[in-house]
C-alpha atoms as one frame of an Amber mdcrd trajectory, in Angstrom:
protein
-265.100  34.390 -72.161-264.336  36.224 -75.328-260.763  36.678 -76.602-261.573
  39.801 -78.308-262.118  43.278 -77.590-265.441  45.027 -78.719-263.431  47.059
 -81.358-262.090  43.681 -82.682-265.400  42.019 -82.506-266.779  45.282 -84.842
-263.537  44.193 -87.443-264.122  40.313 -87.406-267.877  40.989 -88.334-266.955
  42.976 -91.446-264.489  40.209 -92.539-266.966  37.719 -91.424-269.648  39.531
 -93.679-266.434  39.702 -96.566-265.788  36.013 -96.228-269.448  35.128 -96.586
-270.686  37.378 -99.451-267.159  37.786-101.199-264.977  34.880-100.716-267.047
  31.792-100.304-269.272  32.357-103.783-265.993  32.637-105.390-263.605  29.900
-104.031-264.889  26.868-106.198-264.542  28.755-109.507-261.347  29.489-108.318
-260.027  26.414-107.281-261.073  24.746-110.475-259.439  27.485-112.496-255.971
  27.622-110.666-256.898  31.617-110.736-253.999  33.073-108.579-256.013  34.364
-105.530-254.688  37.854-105.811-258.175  38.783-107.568-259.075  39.558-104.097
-256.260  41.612-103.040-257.744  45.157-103.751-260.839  44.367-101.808-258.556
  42.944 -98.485-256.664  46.129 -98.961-259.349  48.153 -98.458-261.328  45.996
 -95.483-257.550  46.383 -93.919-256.646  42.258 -94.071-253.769  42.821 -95.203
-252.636  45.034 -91.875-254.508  42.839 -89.479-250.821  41.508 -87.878-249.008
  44.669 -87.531-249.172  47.783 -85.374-251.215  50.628 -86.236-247.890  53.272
 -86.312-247.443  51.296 -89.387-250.788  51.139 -90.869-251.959  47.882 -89.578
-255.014  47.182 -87.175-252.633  45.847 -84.528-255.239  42.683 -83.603-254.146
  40.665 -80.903-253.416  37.304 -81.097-256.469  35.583 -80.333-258.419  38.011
 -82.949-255.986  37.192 -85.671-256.601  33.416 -84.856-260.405  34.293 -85.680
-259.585  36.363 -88.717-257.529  33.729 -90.260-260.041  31.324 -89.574-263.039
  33.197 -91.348-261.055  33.850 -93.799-260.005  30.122 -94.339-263.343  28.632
 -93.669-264.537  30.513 -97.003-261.663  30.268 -99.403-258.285  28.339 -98.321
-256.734  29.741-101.183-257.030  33.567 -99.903-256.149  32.524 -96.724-252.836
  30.988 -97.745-252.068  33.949 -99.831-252.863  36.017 -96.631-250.829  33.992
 -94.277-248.133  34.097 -96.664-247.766  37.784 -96.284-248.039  37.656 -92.763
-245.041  36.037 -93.004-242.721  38.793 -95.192-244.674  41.461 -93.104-243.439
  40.126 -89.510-239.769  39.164 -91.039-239.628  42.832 -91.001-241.352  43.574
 -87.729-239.016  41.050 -86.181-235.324  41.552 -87.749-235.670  44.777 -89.930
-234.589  48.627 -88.087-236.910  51.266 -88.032-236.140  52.253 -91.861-236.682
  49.393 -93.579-240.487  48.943 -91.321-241.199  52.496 -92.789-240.052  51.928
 -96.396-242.437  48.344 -96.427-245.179  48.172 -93.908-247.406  50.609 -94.643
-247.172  49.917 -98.514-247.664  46.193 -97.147-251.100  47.357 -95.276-251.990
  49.372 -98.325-251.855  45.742-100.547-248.129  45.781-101.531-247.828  41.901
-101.465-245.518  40.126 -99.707-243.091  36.770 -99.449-241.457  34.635 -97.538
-238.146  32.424 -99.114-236.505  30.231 -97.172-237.202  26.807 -98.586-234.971
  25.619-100.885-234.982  22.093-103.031-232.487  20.732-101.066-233.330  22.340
 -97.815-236.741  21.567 -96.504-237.478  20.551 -92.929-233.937  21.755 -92.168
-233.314  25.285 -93.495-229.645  25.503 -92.228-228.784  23.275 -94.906-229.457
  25.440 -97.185-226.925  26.700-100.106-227.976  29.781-101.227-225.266  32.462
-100.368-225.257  36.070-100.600-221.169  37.263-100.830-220.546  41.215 -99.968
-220.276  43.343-102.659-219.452  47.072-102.620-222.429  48.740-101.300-224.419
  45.366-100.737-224.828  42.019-101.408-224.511  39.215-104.515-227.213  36.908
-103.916-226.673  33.371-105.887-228.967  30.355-105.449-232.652  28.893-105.734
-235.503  28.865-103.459-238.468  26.210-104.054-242.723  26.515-102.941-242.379
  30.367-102.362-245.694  31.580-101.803-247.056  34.753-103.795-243.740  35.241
-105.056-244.834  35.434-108.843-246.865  38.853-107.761-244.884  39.732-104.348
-243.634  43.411-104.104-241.274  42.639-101.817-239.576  38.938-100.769-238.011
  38.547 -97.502-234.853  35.916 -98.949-232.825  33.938 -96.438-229.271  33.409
 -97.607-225.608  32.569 -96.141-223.488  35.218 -95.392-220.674  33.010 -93.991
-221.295  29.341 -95.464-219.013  27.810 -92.623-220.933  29.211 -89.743-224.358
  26.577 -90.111-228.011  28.247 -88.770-225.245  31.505 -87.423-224.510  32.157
 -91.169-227.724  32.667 -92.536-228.985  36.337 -93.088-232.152  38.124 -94.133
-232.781  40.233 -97.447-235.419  42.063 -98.454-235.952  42.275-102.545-238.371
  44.132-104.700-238.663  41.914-107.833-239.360  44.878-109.852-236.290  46.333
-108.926-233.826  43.590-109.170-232.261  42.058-112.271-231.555  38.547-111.941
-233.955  37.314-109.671-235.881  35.013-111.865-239.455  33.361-110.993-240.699
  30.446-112.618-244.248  29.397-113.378-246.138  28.681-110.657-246.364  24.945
-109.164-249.437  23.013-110.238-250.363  22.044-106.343-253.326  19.430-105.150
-254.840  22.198-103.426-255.139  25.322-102.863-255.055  25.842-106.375-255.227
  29.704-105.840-252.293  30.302-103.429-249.688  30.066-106.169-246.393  29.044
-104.959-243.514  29.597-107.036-239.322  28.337-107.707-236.987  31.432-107.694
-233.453  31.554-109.705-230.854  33.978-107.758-228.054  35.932-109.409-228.979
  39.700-107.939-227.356  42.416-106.051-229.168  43.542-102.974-227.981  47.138
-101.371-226.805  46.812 -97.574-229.500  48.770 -96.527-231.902  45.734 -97.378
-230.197  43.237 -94.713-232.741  42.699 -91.962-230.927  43.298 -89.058-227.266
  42.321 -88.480-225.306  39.236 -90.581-225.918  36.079 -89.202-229.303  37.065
 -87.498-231.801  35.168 -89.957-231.753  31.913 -88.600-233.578  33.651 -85.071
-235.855  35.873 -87.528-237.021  32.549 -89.475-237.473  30.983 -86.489-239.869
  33.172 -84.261-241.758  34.160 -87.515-242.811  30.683 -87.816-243.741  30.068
 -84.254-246.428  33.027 -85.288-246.621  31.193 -88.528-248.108  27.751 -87.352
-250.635  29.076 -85.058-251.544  31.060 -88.521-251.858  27.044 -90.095-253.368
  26.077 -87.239-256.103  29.173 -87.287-256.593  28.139 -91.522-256.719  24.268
 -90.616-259.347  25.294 -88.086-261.425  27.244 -90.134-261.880  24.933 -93.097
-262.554  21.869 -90.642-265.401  23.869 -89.226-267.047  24.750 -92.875-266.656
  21.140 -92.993-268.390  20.404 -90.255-270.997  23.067 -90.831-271.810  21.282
 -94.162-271.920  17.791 -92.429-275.000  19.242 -89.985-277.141  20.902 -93.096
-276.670  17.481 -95.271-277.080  15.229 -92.168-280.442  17.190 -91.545-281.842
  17.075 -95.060-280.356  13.997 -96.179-283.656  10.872 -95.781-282.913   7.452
 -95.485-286.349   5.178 -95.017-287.850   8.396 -94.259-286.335  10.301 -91.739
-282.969  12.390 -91.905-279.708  10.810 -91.388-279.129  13.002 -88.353-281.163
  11.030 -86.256-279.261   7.527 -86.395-276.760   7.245 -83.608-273.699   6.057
 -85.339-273.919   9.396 -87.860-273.974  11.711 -84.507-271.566   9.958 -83.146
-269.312  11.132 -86.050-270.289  14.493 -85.504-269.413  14.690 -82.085-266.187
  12.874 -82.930-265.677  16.242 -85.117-266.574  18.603 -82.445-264.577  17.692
 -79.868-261.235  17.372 -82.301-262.554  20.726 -83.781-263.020  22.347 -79.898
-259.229  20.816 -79.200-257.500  22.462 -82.103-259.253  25.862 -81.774-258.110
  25.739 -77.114-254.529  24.508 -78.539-254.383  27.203 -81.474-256.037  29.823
 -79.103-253.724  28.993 -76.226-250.815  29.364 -78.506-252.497  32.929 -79.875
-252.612  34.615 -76.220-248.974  34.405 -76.058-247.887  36.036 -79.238-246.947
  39.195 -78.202-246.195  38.818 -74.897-242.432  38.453 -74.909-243.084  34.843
 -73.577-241.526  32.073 -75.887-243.705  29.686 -77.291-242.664  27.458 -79.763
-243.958  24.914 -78.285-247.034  25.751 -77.940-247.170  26.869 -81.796-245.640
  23.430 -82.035-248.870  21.706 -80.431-251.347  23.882 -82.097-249.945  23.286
 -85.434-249.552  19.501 -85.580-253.224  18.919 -83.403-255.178  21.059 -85.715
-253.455  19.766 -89.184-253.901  16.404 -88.322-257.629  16.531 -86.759-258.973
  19.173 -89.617-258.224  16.184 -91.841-260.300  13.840 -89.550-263.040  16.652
 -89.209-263.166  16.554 -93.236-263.108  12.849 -94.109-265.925  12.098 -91.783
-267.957  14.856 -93.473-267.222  13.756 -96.131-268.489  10.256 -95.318-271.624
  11.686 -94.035-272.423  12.883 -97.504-271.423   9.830 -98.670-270.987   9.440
-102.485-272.103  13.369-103.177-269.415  14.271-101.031-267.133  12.766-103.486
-268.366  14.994-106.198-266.729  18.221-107.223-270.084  20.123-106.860-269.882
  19.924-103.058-266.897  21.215-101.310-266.080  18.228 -99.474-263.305  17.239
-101.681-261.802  20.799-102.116-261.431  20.818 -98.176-259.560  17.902 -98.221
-257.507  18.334-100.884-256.407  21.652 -98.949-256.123  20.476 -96.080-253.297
  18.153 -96.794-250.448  20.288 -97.105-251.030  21.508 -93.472-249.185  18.237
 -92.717-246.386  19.784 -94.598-245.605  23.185 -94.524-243.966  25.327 -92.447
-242.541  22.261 -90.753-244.242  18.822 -91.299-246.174  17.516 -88.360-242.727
  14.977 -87.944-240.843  18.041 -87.312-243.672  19.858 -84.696-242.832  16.327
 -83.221-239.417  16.897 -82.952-240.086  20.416 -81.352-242.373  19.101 -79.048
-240.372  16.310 -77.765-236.981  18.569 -77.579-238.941  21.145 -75.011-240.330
  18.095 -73.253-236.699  16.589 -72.846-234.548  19.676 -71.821
């Protein structure tokens, strides 16, 4: 049965068609130039990418969960790199949708549909897996806020038009303290970016340290003081089924690639598909591959639906981070030492696969969530 609906099916072909023709020629010239993957943020503008999470009264295409899944993973399955900055985005984008008022959804979505580019800032160098330690602060001010601290692996934030910033309003008050900001770099003195981090992978989703010493007006607080925390945290529940959908995708170009070498590949005359222990790899891939995509899929229906799932986001997160990177070493085995070579994409996958693992909580920490539902 399909997830979609037939006018969702008519926008997943065109990015399909954009991921093939557009994104996929150009993702290992990026990746071995570090090019910041912005190059293709005019063209996802226009094709609407950049909308595909939020309702159309603000300009998006409204998709529903399971059709975002399938964006994200076409999108991922050609360039990692575009689909990080993409997911990124998604992030700033429903940080407003979630905590900011009716204004503040006007004044940024629709620029945000249009290609305004968005962030998300609530890691900080000393706060990682738990962001109620962290220290940045933002003190009231006459007409706003002072915002003073650092923020650390902030994607798109050297080109972001807007950065949804997590800071403590009341430093005694823990994950109740913590508020939401949003700040045009443009606009604001003081808030400093530095050069982007020279990553393992994903060499093209740029992530970036910020330096805070800015005033933010009132009117920029998403929703009321002390409200962040709750904003963080349901943004990343849709979040890691958006990890999960980009973990899916690239295990499944992966595995694509394994079939077409396994089939051309001779050994003693005959292709390398046809010896048992090589299929049995494959299959190995499919069913971890069919897994992750019913675990991120399950977790997909229920965005939207008032329902809380965390820990379903949980389980489709940490299944599909951790089997993508079985789905990719294995195809990578089957192309044995070519697939160690930079002019096959085994080794790209990989190398973006692994911060999956990591961010937006590390598969210890989708452990923790998971075993804290199972135990309540």
């Amino acid at each position: 049965m399909m997830d979609w609906s037939e006018e969702e099916v008519a926008v997943l072909d065109q990015i399909e068609r954009f991921a093939r023709e557009v994104l996929a020629p150009a993702a290992a010239a990026l990746d071995e130039e570090a090019r910041f993957a912005t190059c293709h943020l005019p063209a996802m503008a226009n094709l609407g990418l950049m909308g595909l999470n939020l309702p159309e009264e603000h300009g998006g295409l409204g998709l529903s969960g399971p059709a975002l899944y399938r964006a994200v993973e076409l999108v991922a399955g050609a360039c990692g790199s575009t689909a990080s900055l993409l997911t990124a985005h998604f992030l700033a984008t429903d940080s407003l949708q979630i905590g900011g008022d009716q204004a503040l959804r006007a004044r940024f979505l629709p620029a945000a549909c249009k290609g305004a580019l968005g962030a998300f800032a609530l890691t900080e160098p000393q706060a990682g897996s738990n962001p109620a330690d962290m220290s940045s602060t933002a003190t009231a001010e006459p007409g706003g806020y002072r915002l003073r601290g650092s923020k650390c692996f902030i994607s798109n934030a050297g080109a972001a038009d807007f950065i949804v910033i997590f800071a403590k309003t009341d430093s005694a008050a823990g994950a109740r303290g913590i508020s939401a900001f949003v700040v045009e770099p443009a606009k604001t003195p003081g808030l400093e970016v530095a050069p982007h981090e020279k990553t393992m992978g994903l060499k093209g989703g740029h992530v970036f340290g910020l330096s805070l010493d800015c005033f933010v007006p009132e009117e920029n607080r998403l929703g009321a003081e002390g409200t962040g925390f709750r904003t963080a945290m349901k943004v990343l529940d849709n979040g890691r089924i958006e990890v999960a959908a980009q973990a899916t995708g690239i295990a499944c170009a992966a595995q694509d690639a394994a079939i077409v070498y396994a089939r051309e590949r001779q050994v003693g005359g005959q292709p390398i598909a046809d010896f048992q222990g090589l299929q049995w790899m494959l299959a190995d891939n499919a069913n971890d591959l069919a897994a992750a995509r019913a675990l991120g899929l399950q977790a997909a229906r229920l965005r939207g639906s008032g329902e809380r799932y965390s820990s379903e986001s949980a389980h489709a997160k940490l299944f599909a981070s951790e089997a993508a990177w079985r789905i990719a070493d294995r195809a990578l085995q089957i192309h044995g030492g070519y697939g160690y070579c930079r002019d096959f994409p085994l080794e790209r996958y990989l190398r973006d696969l692994r911060i999956f693992r990591i961010y937006e909580g590390s598969s210890e920490i989708q452990r923790n969530i998971i075993a804290r539902e199972l135990l309540r």
